[in-house]
Amino acid sequence: MNRLSPSLGPGHALPSWAAALAFVALWYAAAQATMWRVFQVELWPSTYAPDLIAHLLLGALLFGMARSLPRFMLATAAIFTTLTLGNAFKLTILGAPVTPDDFVAARNMFLLLGGWQLAGVILMVTAPLLLLGWMIDWRQRRTWFSLGAIGCGIAAVVVFPVSLTTAMDDYFDNSVWNQTENFQRRGLPIHLLQESARNLSRRETPPTPAQVTAALSQLRGPTEQPFVDVAGGATSLTPQRNLHMIVLESFWDPRPLKASRLSGDPLDPAFRKLWAAAGHSHGLAPVFGGYTANTEFEVLCGFPVTRDNVFFEGSLRRDVPCLPRHLADAGYRTLASHPNAASFWNRVNAYRRIGFQTYWADKDFVLDDMNREFLSDASLYRQVLAKLEPELRGPQPIFNYVLTYFGHMDYPLNAQRPAKIKAAKGHDMVAAYANTLYYKSRELMAFLRDLQRLDPDGLIVLFGDHLPFLGPNFGGFTESGLLASQRGDFTDAMFRTLVATPLIVIDGQRGPVAIGDLPFYQLPAHLLGLLGDQRPSIMDVTRQAPDRPRVRPLPGLHLVLGQKKVTTCRGAETDGAGCGVSTDWLNAVEVIKADLFSGAQHVLLDQHRPDAPFREASATPH
């Protein structure tokens, strides 16, 4: 029998196994204490035992491959700590645990960060992998036994995802709308296994022509009438006015943060006046604190995001006549500007597929006024206007889409932007955000004045993409009673607060338009109505009559927004005001969305057929 030593030789002695598993148990205890002290993240008491067993099983598989106990301890600590910290960070920032989709999207972190932050993320990702390779003893049969066991487990998940998901849901339960609670009742390894099986089980067969026809009939209603314009007053088939859409990173009204005791109003008084003229309208976003690309998808394509993943990354697989291509078919020049890495959130491919003809990214701008790694809005707007002026003087109408970058957490400012707003002690992140908003709103209004001078008849829409992150577990909001620290404790009003950002639509020289609370996926159809564009489009699918409650889906639930009341329909709940009707409506929309963006596009019938509801997609733009 081998003695306990740094070199384990051809086999592992019983004391070595005891030491290895004891190390995993000690690491687990330290990790749980750290998660609570640093991130205020904790499991349910009944979860600790199965979660510890899961970690011990993983530790046993890793130790079975290890060259020595010290190497095992280093590699295992690095792997487990990276996963645990990554999960805690996401929980505190976005209010949801790590999911399998996050591993696909993780590459975007390398594009977002710079300096020591980028170096830290690279170290967190590469160190565990390097240590794992350094740990494994490839010459031992026990190594291949462990790898075989892991391979069999992966094969079982891939081959039997539906059965595994059903069995795990029965044992560990599953809340469709409360992923934080799922993590708390499962622990991280079991949660990742369960959600990986669920992701694989969702590989649905694309909708058939019959399913698409049935969904279209349900969305049209019993009259079987074609989709029609509901904006009123539209007379032109081919719009000619320019459309300018400005998406403002983390732009929100901080006035309700009473507990932060801000020393002044961060928003420019001119913005306040303009927003009041627009009836204090709000756009309702599909995300909180990040995942801007999902808001982009909604405002550009007119369909809701209903799952906790980035739609641009894996669900947009076809060329689709979204708003940019729809306008390009009418002779518009379609332009997108965003001074971030071009490939972030797969925007190069996504923008091409939805019809943008030109995409100006970071390398197309002079990075001359930086707030750390973020180009200021003032510089972005100035450079966009310089690029647009020749276009505005020409005969061709344009769709000018601008996505700002300045305003990302942790809200840095450069020396030319000194702090103007103070906050209560302990509210440092709120203060940083308020000062960012101070400059962001003023730079926006300066740009708006220049844009309206150059294009007084243009249709201009501007809005925040999502609420800002102001602290762990919705901190910054919780102190003022706006949100609870856990989504499971949200009231209906809190869910509405979670998604509502300022929205202003300026209808040329007619001025601001009062829209009310509008889910972002319904914005494109509204804009086409204001442009006088009566051509059938895919954006018509999610249009609703003005007297119908508006529906804001979120992962696992949706909000039904009446004139005086908000109702949250959670998971499979269909009782309550409007839940049954809205659930059926959303299910029909999901069928059309699946057909359009990843299916056979049966809904895009040959335009010469008399029953064709939409135009055929045009060729992919250059």
Coordinates of C-alpha atoms in Angstrom, one line a residue:
M1 CA 0.0 0.0 0.0
N2 CA 1.3 3.5 -0.9
R3 CA 2.1 5.9 1.8
L4 CA 0.8 9.4 1.8
S5 CA 3.3 11.5 -0.1
P6 CA 3.5 14.2 -2.7
S7 CA 4.0 11.6 -5.3
L8 CA 1.2 9.0 -5.4
G9 CA 2.9 6.5 -7.7
P10 CA 0.8 3.9 -9.5
G11 CA -2.1 4.1 -7.1
H12 CA -3.8 6.1 -4.4
A13 CA -3.6 5.0 -0.7
L14 CA -6.7 5.2 1.5
P15 CA -5.2 8.0 3.6
S16 CA -4.6 9.9 0.4
W17 CA -8.3 9.6 -0.6
A18 CA -9.3 10.7 2.9
A19 CA -7.0 13.8 2.7
A20 CA -8.3 14.7 -0.8
L21 CA -12.0 14.5 0.2
A22 CA -11.3 16.3 3.5
F23 CA -9.7 19.1 1.5
V24 CA -12.8 19.4 -0.7
A25 CA -15.0 19.5 2.4
L26 CA -12.8 22.2 3.9
W27 CA -12.8 24.2 0.7
Y28 CA -16.6 23.9 0.5
A29 CA -17.1 25.3 4.0
A30 CA -14.8 28.2 3.3
A31 CA -16.5 28.9 -0.1
Q32 CA -20.0 29.0 1.5
A33 CA -18.9 31.4 4.2
T34 CA -17.2 33.6 1.6
M35 CA -20.2 33.7 -0.6
W36 CA -22.3 34.9 2.2
R37 CA -19.9 37.4 3.7
V38 CA -18.8 39.0 0.4
F39 CA -21.8 38.5 -1.9
Q40 CA -24.7 37.8 0.5
V41 CA -25.4 34.6 -1.5
E42 CA -26.4 31.5 0.4
L43 CA -28.1 28.1 -0.2
W44 CA -31.2 26.8 1.5
P45 CA -30.2 24.8 4.6
S46 CA -31.6 21.6 3.1
T47 CA -29.3 22.1 0.1
Y48 CA -25.9 21.9 1.8
A49 CA -25.8 18.1 2.1
P50 CA -26.6 17.2 -1.5
D51 CA -24.4 20.1 -2.7
L52 CA -21.5 18.9 -0.6
I53 CA -22.0 15.4 -1.9
A54 CA -21.9 16.7 -5.5
H55 CA -18.7 18.5 -4.8
L56 CA -17.2 15.4 -3.2
L57 CA -18.1 13.2 -6.2
L58 CA -16.5 15.7 -8.6
G59 CA -13.5 15.9 -6.3
A60 CA -13.2 12.1 -6.3
L61 CA -13.3 12.0 -10.1
L62 CA -10.5 14.6 -10.3
F63 CA -8.4 12.9 -7.6
G64 CA -8.7 9.7 -9.6
M65 CA -6.7 11.4 -12.3
A66 CA -4.2 13.3 -10.1
R67 CA -0.5 12.8 -10.1
S68 CA -0.2 13.9 -6.5
L69 CA -2.2 15.3 -3.6
P70 CA -0.7 18.8 -3.8
R71 CA -1.4 19.1 -7.5
F72 CA -5.0 17.9 -6.9
M73 CA -5.5 20.5 -4.2
L74 CA -4.2 23.4 -6.4
A75 CA -6.2 22.4 -9.5
T76 CA -9.4 21.5 -7.7
A77 CA -9.4 24.7 -5.6
A78 CA -8.8 26.8 -8.8
I79 CA -11.6 25.1 -10.8
F80 CA -14.2 25.1 -8.0
T81 CA -13.3 28.7 -6.9
T82 CA -13.6 30.0 -10.5
L83 CA -17.1 28.5 -11.0
T84 CA -18.3 29.6 -7.5
L85 CA -17.1 33.2 -7.9
G86 CA -18.4 33.5 -11.4
N87 CA -21.8 32.3 -10.2
A88 CA -21.8 34.7 -7.2
F89 CA -20.8 37.6 -9.4
K90 CA -23.7 37.0 -11.8
L91 CA -26.1 36.5 -9.0
T92 CA -25.2 39.8 -7.4
I93 CA -25.1 41.8 -10.7
L94 CA -27.9 40.3 -12.7
G95 CA -29.9 38.5 -10.1
A96 CA -29.6 35.1 -11.8
P97 CA -27.2 32.2 -11.5
V98 CA -24.8 30.9 -14.1
T99 CA -26.4 28.8 -16.9
P100 CA -24.9 26.7 -19.7
D101 CA -25.5 29.6 -22.1
D102 CA -23.1 31.7 -20.1
F103 CA -20.2 29.5 -21.1
V104 CA -20.9 30.2 -24.7
A105 CA -21.2 33.9 -24.1
A106 CA -18.1 34.1 -21.8
R107 CA -15.8 35.1 -24.7
N108 CA -17.5 38.5 -24.7
M109 CA -15.9 39.3 -21.4
F110 CA -12.6 39.4 -23.1
L111 CA -13.9 42.1 -25.5
L112 CA -15.6 44.2 -22.8
L113 CA -12.7 44.4 -20.3
G114 CA -9.3 46.0 -20.4
G115 CA -6.2 46.5 -18.3
W116 CA -6.0 44.6 -15.0
Q117 CA -9.6 43.5 -15.3
L118 CA -8.9 41.7 -18.5
A119 CA -5.8 40.2 -17.1
G120 CA -7.7 39.0 -14.1
V121 CA -10.4 37.4 -16.2
I122 CA -7.8 35.7 -18.4
L123 CA -6.1 34.4 -15.3
M124 CA -9.4 33.1 -13.9
V125 CA -10.1 31.2 -17.1
T126 CA -6.7 29.9 -18.1
A127 CA -5.2 29.1 -14.6
P128 CA -7.7 26.3 -13.8
L129 CA -7.3 24.7 -17.2
L130 CA -3.5 24.9 -17.0
L131 CA -3.5 23.5 -13.5
L132 CA -5.9 20.7 -14.6
G133 CA -3.5 19.7 -17.3
W134 CA -0.6 19.9 -14.9
M135 CA -2.5 17.7 -12.4
I136 CA -3.6 14.8 -14.7
D137 CA -1.4 11.6 -14.8
W138 CA -2.1 10.4 -18.3
R139 CA -0.2 7.1 -17.8
Q140 CA -2.4 5.6 -15.1
R141 CA -5.4 3.4 -15.8
R142 CA -7.4 5.1 -13.0
T143 CA -7.1 8.4 -15.1
W144 CA -8.9 6.8 -18.0
F145 CA -11.4 5.2 -15.7
S146 CA -12.3 8.7 -14.4
L147 CA -12.4 10.2 -17.9
G148 CA -14.6 7.3 -19.0
A149 CA -17.0 7.9 -16.1
I150 CA -17.2 11.6 -17.0
G151 CA -17.7 10.7 -20.7
C152 CA -20.5 8.3 -19.8
G153 CA -22.2 11.0 -17.8
I154 CA -22.0 13.5 -20.6
A155 CA -23.3 10.9 -23.1
A156 CA -26.3 10.2 -20.8
V157 CA -27.2 13.9 -20.7
V158 CA -26.9 14.2 -24.5
V159 CA -28.8 11.0 -25.3
F160 CA -31.5 11.3 -22.6
P161 CA -32.0 15.0 -21.9
V162 CA -35.8 14.9 -21.6
S163 CA -35.8 11.9 -19.2
L164 CA -33.0 13.4 -17.1
T165 CA -34.7 16.8 -16.9
T166 CA -38.0 15.2 -15.9
A167 CA -36.4 13.1 -13.2
M168 CA -34.4 16.0 -11.8
D169 CA -37.3 18.4 -11.9
D170 CA -39.3 15.8 -9.9
Y171 CA -36.6 15.4 -7.3
F172 CA -35.1 18.9 -7.1
D173 CA -38.1 20.9 -8.4
N174 CA -37.9 23.7 -10.9
S175 CA -39.1 27.3 -10.9
V176 CA -39.3 28.6 -14.5
W177 CA -39.4 32.2 -13.4
N178 CA -37.1 32.1 -10.3
Q179 CA -33.7 30.8 -11.3
T180 CA -32.1 32.2 -8.1
E181 CA -34.4 29.9 -6.1
N182 CA -33.4 27.0 -8.4
F183 CA -29.8 27.5 -7.5
Q184 CA -30.6 27.9 -3.8
R185 CA -32.4 24.6 -3.7
R186 CA -29.9 22.7 -5.8
G187 CA -26.3 24.1 -5.5
L188 CA -24.1 24.9 -8.4
P189 CA -23.1 21.5 -9.8
I190 CA -26.6 20.0 -9.7
H191 CA -28.0 23.3 -11.1
L192 CA -25.6 23.3 -14.1
L193 CA -26.3 19.6 -14.8
Q194 CA -30.1 20.1 -14.6
E195 CA -30.1 23.2 -16.8
S196 CA -27.7 21.6 -19.3
A197 CA -30.2 18.7 -19.7
R198 CA -33.0 21.2 -20.1
N199 CA -31.1 23.2 -22.8
L200 CA -30.6 20.0 -24.7
S201 CA -34.2 19.0 -24.3
R202 CA -35.3 22.3 -25.8
R203 CA -33.9 21.4 -29.3
E204 CA -37.3 21.6 -30.7
T205 CA -38.4 20.6 -34.2
P206 CA -38.9 23.8 -36.3
P207 CA -42.6 24.7 -36.7
T208 CA -44.5 23.1 -39.6
P209 CA -46.5 25.1 -42.1
A210 CA -49.7 24.0 -40.3
Q211 CA -48.4 25.2 -37.0
V212 CA -47.4 28.5 -38.5
T213 CA -50.8 28.9 -40.1
A214 CA -52.6 28.1 -36.8
A215 CA -50.4 30.6 -34.9
L216 CA -51.1 33.4 -37.5
S217 CA -54.8 32.7 -37.3
Q218 CA -54.8 33.0 -33.5
L219 CA -52.8 36.2 -33.6
R220 CA -55.2 37.7 -36.2
G221 CA -58.3 36.8 -34.2
P222 CA -61.5 35.2 -35.3
T223 CA -62.1 37.7 -38.2
E224 CA -59.1 36.3 -40.1
Q225 CA -58.3 39.8 -41.2
P226 CA -54.7 40.6 -42.3
F227 CA -52.5 42.6 -40.0
V228 CA -53.2 46.3 -40.4
D229 CA -51.7 49.6 -39.3
V230 CA -53.1 50.8 -35.9
A231 CA -51.2 54.1 -35.7
G232 CA -53.8 55.9 -37.8
G233 CA -53.2 58.6 -40.5
A234 CA -50.8 56.5 -42.6
T235 CA -51.1 57.2 -46.3
S236 CA -47.8 56.4 -47.8
L237 CA -46.6 53.0 -48.9
T238 CA -42.9 53.9 -49.0
P239 CA -41.8 56.2 -46.2
Q240 CA -39.2 58.8 -47.0
R241 CA -38.4 60.5 -43.6
N242 CA -35.2 59.6 -41.8
L243 CA -35.4 57.5 -38.7
H244 CA -32.9 58.0 -35.9
M245 CA -32.8 55.5 -33.0
I246 CA -30.4 56.2 -30.1
V247 CA -30.0 53.4 -27.5
L248 CA -28.6 54.8 -24.3
E249 CA -26.5 52.5 -22.1
S250 CA -28.0 52.0 -18.6
F251 CA -30.1 55.2 -18.9
W252 CA -32.6 55.5 -16.2
D253 CA -34.2 58.1 -13.9
P254 CA -32.6 57.9 -10.5
R255 CA -35.0 60.3 -8.8
P256 CA -36.9 57.5 -7.0
L257 CA -33.6 56.6 -5.1
K258 CA -34.7 58.5 -2.0
A259 CA -32.4 56.6 0.4
S260 CA -29.3 57.7 -1.6
R261 CA -30.1 61.4 -0.9
L262 CA -28.6 62.7 -4.2
S263 CA -27.4 66.3 -3.9
G264 CA -28.9 67.3 -7.2
D265 CA -30.9 66.0 -10.2
P266 CA -28.5 64.2 -12.5
L267 CA -30.7 64.5 -15.5
D268 CA -30.4 67.6 -17.7
P269 CA -33.4 69.9 -17.2
A270 CA -33.9 70.0 -20.9
F271 CA -34.3 66.2 -20.9
R272 CA -36.8 66.4 -18.1
K273 CA -38.8 68.9 -20.1
L274 CA -38.7 66.8 -23.2
W275 CA -39.6 63.6 -21.4
A276 CA -42.6 65.4 -19.7
A277 CA -43.8 66.5 -23.1
A278 CA -43.6 62.8 -24.2
G279 CA -45.9 61.9 -21.3
H280 CA -43.1 60.3 -19.2
S281 CA -43.4 57.3 -21.5
H282 CA -41.3 54.2 -20.7
G283 CA -39.9 51.3 -22.7
L284 CA -40.2 47.9 -21.0
A285 CA -36.9 46.0 -21.5
P286 CA -36.4 42.2 -21.4
V287 CA -33.2 42.5 -19.3
F288 CA -31.8 44.1 -16.1
G289 CA -28.2 45.4 -15.7
G290 CA -26.8 43.9 -18.9
Y291 CA -27.5 41.8 -22.0
T292 CA -28.1 44.9 -24.1
A293 CA -28.3 42.8 -27.3
N294 CA -31.6 41.4 -26.2
T295 CA -33.1 44.9 -26.1
E296 CA -31.5 45.5 -29.5
F297 CA -33.2 42.4 -30.9
E298 CA -36.6 43.5 -29.7
V299 CA -36.4 47.1 -31.0
L300 CA -35.0 46.0 -34.3
C301 CA -37.0 42.9 -35.0
G302 CA -40.3 43.3 -33.1
F303 CA -40.3 40.0 -31.3
P304 CA -39.9 39.5 -27.5
V305 CA -37.0 37.7 -25.8
T306 CA -38.4 35.2 -23.4
R307 CA -35.3 33.2 -22.3
D308 CA -32.3 34.0 -20.2
N309 CA -29.8 33.9 -23.1
V310 CA -28.5 36.4 -25.7
F311 CA -30.7 36.0 -28.8
F312 CA -28.0 37.3 -31.1
E313 CA -25.6 34.6 -30.0
G314 CA -27.3 31.4 -31.0
S315 CA -31.0 32.0 -31.9
L316 CA -30.7 34.3 -34.9
R317 CA -29.8 31.9 -37.6
R318 CA -31.5 33.2 -40.7
D319 CA -31.6 36.4 -42.8
V320 CA -34.8 38.1 -41.6
P321 CA -36.7 41.2 -42.8
C322 CA -36.4 43.1 -39.5
L323 CA -36.7 46.8 -39.3
P324 CA -33.4 47.6 -41.0
R325 CA -34.1 45.3 -44.0
H326 CA -37.7 46.3 -44.2
L327 CA -36.6 49.9 -44.6
A328 CA -33.8 49.0 -46.9
D329 CA -36.4 47.4 -49.2
A330 CA -38.0 50.9 -49.3
G331 CA -34.8 52.5 -50.5
Y332 CA -33.3 53.4 -47.1
R333 CA -29.6 53.4 -46.3
T334 CA -29.3 51.5 -43.0
L335 CA -26.4 52.4 -40.7
A336 CA -25.4 51.1 -37.2
S337 CA -22.9 52.7 -34.9
H338 CA -21.4 51.3 -31.7
P339 CA -17.9 52.1 -30.5
N340 CA -17.3 48.6 -28.9
A341 CA -15.5 45.6 -30.4
A342 CA -17.5 44.8 -33.6
S343 CA -18.0 41.1 -32.7
F344 CA -19.3 41.6 -29.2
W345 CA -22.6 39.7 -28.8
N346 CA -22.1 38.4 -32.3
R347 CA -23.2 41.8 -33.7
V348 CA -21.3 41.5 -37.0
N349 CA -23.4 38.5 -38.0
A350 CA -26.6 39.6 -36.3
Y351 CA -26.6 43.1 -37.8
R352 CA -25.9 41.6 -41.3
R353 CA -28.7 39.1 -40.9
I354 CA -31.3 41.7 -39.9
G355 CA -30.4 44.1 -42.7
F356 CA -27.9 46.7 -41.7
Q357 CA -25.8 47.7 -44.7
T358 CA -23.1 49.6 -42.8
Y359 CA -21.8 48.9 -39.2
W360 CA -19.3 51.4 -37.7
A361 CA -17.6 49.8 -34.6
D362 CA -14.6 50.7 -32.5
K363 CA -12.1 50.7 -35.3
D364 CA -14.2 53.1 -37.3
F365 CA -14.0 55.8 -34.6
V366 CA -11.2 58.0 -33.2
L367 CA -11.0 57.0 -29.5
D368 CA -10.1 60.5 -28.4
D369 CA -12.3 61.1 -25.4
M370 CA -12.2 58.0 -23.2
N371 CA -13.8 57.3 -19.9
R372 CA -11.4 54.5 -19.1
E373 CA -12.2 52.0 -21.9
F374 CA -15.5 53.7 -22.9
L375 CA -15.7 56.3 -25.6
S376 CA -17.7 59.3 -24.4
D377 CA -21.1 60.0 -25.9
A378 CA -20.0 63.5 -26.9
S379 CA -17.3 62.1 -29.1
L380 CA -19.5 59.3 -30.5
Y381 CA -22.3 61.7 -31.4
R382 CA -19.8 64.2 -33.0
Q383 CA -18.3 61.5 -35.1
V384 CA -21.6 60.0 -36.1
L385 CA -22.9 63.4 -37.2
A386 CA -19.8 63.9 -39.3
K387 CA -20.4 60.6 -41.0
L388 CA -24.1 61.3 -41.4
E389 CA -24.0 64.9 -42.8
P390 CA -23.3 63.8 -46.4
E391 CA -26.1 61.2 -46.1
L392 CA -28.5 63.8 -44.8
R393 CA -27.9 66.1 -47.7
G394 CA -28.5 63.3 -50.2
P395 CA -31.8 62.1 -51.7
Q396 CA -31.8 58.7 -50.0
P397 CA -33.5 58.4 -46.6
I398 CA -31.5 56.8 -43.8
F399 CA -32.1 54.6 -40.8
N400 CA -29.5 55.8 -38.3
Y401 CA -29.1 53.4 -35.4
V402 CA -26.7 54.5 -32.6
L403 CA -25.9 52.3 -29.6
T404 CA -23.8 54.2 -26.9
Y405 CA -21.1 52.6 -24.9
F406 CA -20.4 55.2 -22.2
G407 CA -22.5 54.4 -19.1
H408 CA -21.3 50.8 -18.4
M409 CA -20.6 49.9 -14.8
D410 CA -18.6 50.7 -12.8
Y411 CA -19.3 54.2 -14.3
P412 CA -15.8 55.7 -14.7
L413 CA -15.3 59.3 -15.7
N414 CA -12.1 61.1 -17.0
A415 CA -10.5 64.2 -15.7
Q416 CA -12.6 66.4 -18.0
R417 CA -15.7 65.2 -16.2
P418 CA -15.4 65.9 -12.5
A419 CA -18.1 64.7 -10.1
K420 CA -21.1 67.0 -9.7
I421 CA -23.4 64.9 -7.6
K422 CA -23.0 63.5 -4.1
A423 CA -24.8 60.7 -2.4
A424 CA -25.3 59.4 1.1
K425 CA -22.5 57.6 2.8
G426 CA -22.2 54.0 1.6
H427 CA -24.0 54.8 -1.7
D428 CA -20.8 55.2 -3.7
M429 CA -22.0 53.3 -6.8
V430 CA -25.2 55.3 -6.9
A431 CA -23.0 58.5 -6.8
A432 CA -20.8 57.2 -9.6
Y433 CA -23.9 56.3 -11.7
A434 CA -25.5 59.7 -11.0
N435 CA -22.4 61.6 -12.2
T436 CA -22.2 59.4 -15.3
L437 CA -25.9 60.2 -16.0
Y438 CA -25.2 63.9 -15.4
Y439 CA -22.8 64.0 -18.4
K440 CA -24.7 61.4 -20.4
S441 CA -27.9 63.4 -20.4
R442 CA -26.3 66.7 -21.3
E443 CA -24.2 65.2 -24.1
L444 CA -27.4 63.6 -25.4
M445 CA -29.4 66.9 -25.4
A446 CA -26.5 68.7 -27.2
F447 CA -26.5 66.0 -29.9
L448 CA -30.3 66.1 -30.1
R449 CA -30.2 69.9 -30.8
D450 CA -27.6 69.4 -33.6
L451 CA -29.5 66.5 -35.1
Q452 CA -32.9 68.4 -35.1
R453 CA -31.1 71.3 -36.7
L454 CA -29.8 69.1 -39.5
D455 CA -32.9 67.0 -39.9
P456 CA -36.0 68.8 -38.5
D457 CA -38.5 66.3 -40.0
G458 CA -36.7 63.2 -38.9
L459 CA -38.4 60.7 -36.6
I460 CA -36.2 60.4 -33.5
V461 CA -36.5 57.7 -30.8
L462 CA -34.3 57.5 -27.8
F463 CA -34.4 55.2 -24.7
G464 CA -32.4 53.4 -22.1
D465 CA -31.6 49.8 -22.9
H466 CA -32.0 48.5 -19.3
L467 CA -31.7 49.6 -15.6
P468 CA -28.2 50.1 -14.2
F469 CA -26.5 47.8 -11.8
L470 CA -26.1 49.8 -8.5
G471 CA -24.9 47.1 -6.1
P472 CA -25.1 43.4 -5.2
N473 CA -28.5 41.8 -5.0
F474 CA -30.3 44.8 -6.4
G475 CA -28.6 47.1 -3.9
G476 CA -29.1 50.8 -4.5
F477 CA -32.7 49.9 -5.3
T478 CA -33.6 47.9 -2.2
E479 CA -32.7 50.7 0.2
S480 CA -35.3 52.9 -1.4
G481 CA -37.9 50.1 -1.5
L482 CA -38.0 50.0 -5.3
L483 CA -36.9 46.3 -5.5
A484 CA -36.5 43.4 -3.1
S485 CA -33.1 41.7 -2.7
Q486 CA -34.4 38.5 -4.4
R487 CA -36.7 38.2 -7.4
G488 CA -38.9 35.7 -5.5
D489 CA -39.9 38.5 -3.2
F490 CA -40.8 41.0 -6.0
T491 CA -44.3 42.5 -6.1
D492 CA -46.1 43.1 -9.3
A493 CA -45.1 46.8 -9.1
M494 CA -41.4 45.8 -8.6
F495 CA -41.3 43.8 -11.7
R496 CA -42.6 46.8 -13.7
T497 CA -39.9 48.9 -12.0
L498 CA -37.3 46.3 -13.0
V499 CA -37.9 46.8 -16.7
A500 CA -39.0 50.4 -17.2
T501 CA -36.6 52.9 -18.8
P502 CA -37.3 56.4 -20.2
L503 CA -38.6 56.4 -23.8
I504 CA -39.0 59.5 -26.0
V505 CA -40.3 59.5 -29.5
I506 CA -40.1 62.8 -31.4
D507 CA -42.3 62.9 -34.5
G508 CA -40.3 65.5 -36.5
Q509 CA -41.7 69.0 -36.2
R510 CA -44.9 67.6 -34.6
G511 CA -42.8 67.1 -31.5
P512 CA -42.9 64.4 -28.8
V513 CA -45.4 61.6 -28.8
A514 CA -47.0 60.2 -25.6
I515 CA -46.8 56.4 -25.8
G516 CA -47.1 55.2 -22.3
D517 CA -45.6 51.9 -21.1
L518 CA -44.5 50.1 -24.3
P519 CA -42.7 46.7 -24.4
F520 CA -39.7 47.3 -26.6
Y521 CA -40.6 44.5 -29.1
Q522 CA -43.7 46.6 -30.0
L523 CA -41.7 49.7 -30.8
P524 CA -40.8 48.9 -34.4
A525 CA -44.4 48.6 -35.6
H526 CA -45.2 51.8 -33.8
L527 CA -42.4 53.6 -35.6
L528 CA -43.5 52.2 -39.0
G529 CA -46.9 53.6 -38.3
L530 CA -45.5 57.1 -37.6
L531 CA -43.4 56.9 -40.8
G532 CA -46.6 56.1 -42.7
D533 CA -45.3 52.7 -43.8
Q534 CA -48.4 50.5 -44.5
R535 CA -46.4 47.7 -46.1
P536 CA -47.0 44.3 -44.4
S537 CA -44.1 43.4 -42.2
I538 CA -43.0 40.8 -39.6
M539 CA -43.3 43.6 -37.0
D540 CA -47.1 43.4 -37.4
V541 CA -47.2 40.1 -35.7
T542 CA -46.8 41.5 -32.2
R543 CA -49.0 44.6 -32.7
Q544 CA -51.9 44.8 -30.4
A545 CA -55.0 46.9 -30.5
P546 CA -54.8 50.0 -28.3
D547 CA -57.5 48.7 -25.9
R548 CA -55.6 45.4 -25.2
P549 CA -53.3 45.1 -22.2
R550 CA -49.7 45.2 -23.1
V551 CA -47.6 42.1 -22.4
R552 CA -43.9 42.2 -21.2
P553 CA -42.4 38.7 -21.1
L554 CA -39.4 37.9 -18.9
P555 CA -37.7 34.5 -18.5
G556 CA -40.4 32.2 -17.0
L557 CA -43.1 34.9 -16.5
H558 CA -44.8 37.8 -18.1
L559 CA -46.4 41.0 -17.0
V560 CA -49.8 42.1 -18.2
L561 CA -50.1 45.9 -18.1
G562 CA -53.5 47.3 -18.0
Q563 CA -54.3 51.0 -17.7
K564 CA -54.3 51.0 -13.9
K565 CA -52.9 47.6 -12.9
V566 CA -49.9 45.3 -13.5
T567 CA -50.4 41.6 -13.2
T568 CA -47.5 39.1 -13.0
C569 CA -48.2 35.7 -14.6
R570 CA -45.5 33.4 -13.1
G571 CA -44.6 30.1 -14.7
A572 CA -47.5 27.9 -15.5
E573 CA -50.0 30.2 -13.8
T574 CA -52.9 31.1 -16.1
D575 CA -55.4 32.4 -13.5
G576 CA -55.7 36.1 -12.7
A577 CA -56.5 39.0 -15.0
G578 CA -55.5 38.2 -18.5
C579 CA -53.0 35.4 -17.8
G580 CA -54.7 32.8 -19.9
V581 CA -55.3 35.0 -22.9
S582 CA -51.8 36.5 -22.8
T583 CA -50.2 33.1 -22.4
D584 CA -51.9 31.8 -25.5
W585 CA -50.9 35.0 -27.4
L586 CA -47.3 34.6 -26.4
N587 CA -47.2 30.9 -27.3
A588 CA -48.5 31.8 -30.8
V589 CA -45.8 34.6 -31.1
E590 CA -43.1 32.1 -30.1
V591 CA -44.2 29.8 -32.9
I592 CA -43.8 32.6 -35.5
K593 CA -40.5 33.7 -33.9
A594 CA -39.0 30.1 -34.1
D595 CA -40.1 29.8 -37.7
L596 CA -38.6 33.2 -38.7
F597 CA -35.3 33.3 -36.9
S598 CA -34.2 29.6 -36.8
G599 CA -36.8 27.6 -38.8
A600 CA -37.9 27.2 -42.4
Q601 CA -39.5 30.7 -42.6
H602 CA -42.9 29.4 -43.7
V603 CA -44.4 32.7 -42.7
L604 CA -42.4 34.4 -45.5
L605 CA -44.7 33.1 -48.2
D606 CA -44.1 33.9 -51.9
Q607 CA -45.1 37.5 -52.3
H608 CA -47.1 36.7 -55.4
R609 CA -49.5 34.5 -53.5
P610 CA -52.8 36.3 -52.6
D611 CA -52.6 35.1 -49.0
A612 CA -49.0 36.1 -48.4
P613 CA -48.9 38.0 -45.0
F614 CA -45.4 39.5 -45.4
R615 CA -42.9 40.4 -48.1
E616 CA -40.2 37.9 -48.9
A617 CA -36.8 38.7 -47.3
S618 CA -34.5 40.6 -49.7
A619 CA -31.0 39.6 -50.4
T620 CA -28.4 39.9 -47.7
P621 CA -26.9 43.4 -47.8
H622 CA -23.2 44.0 -48.5

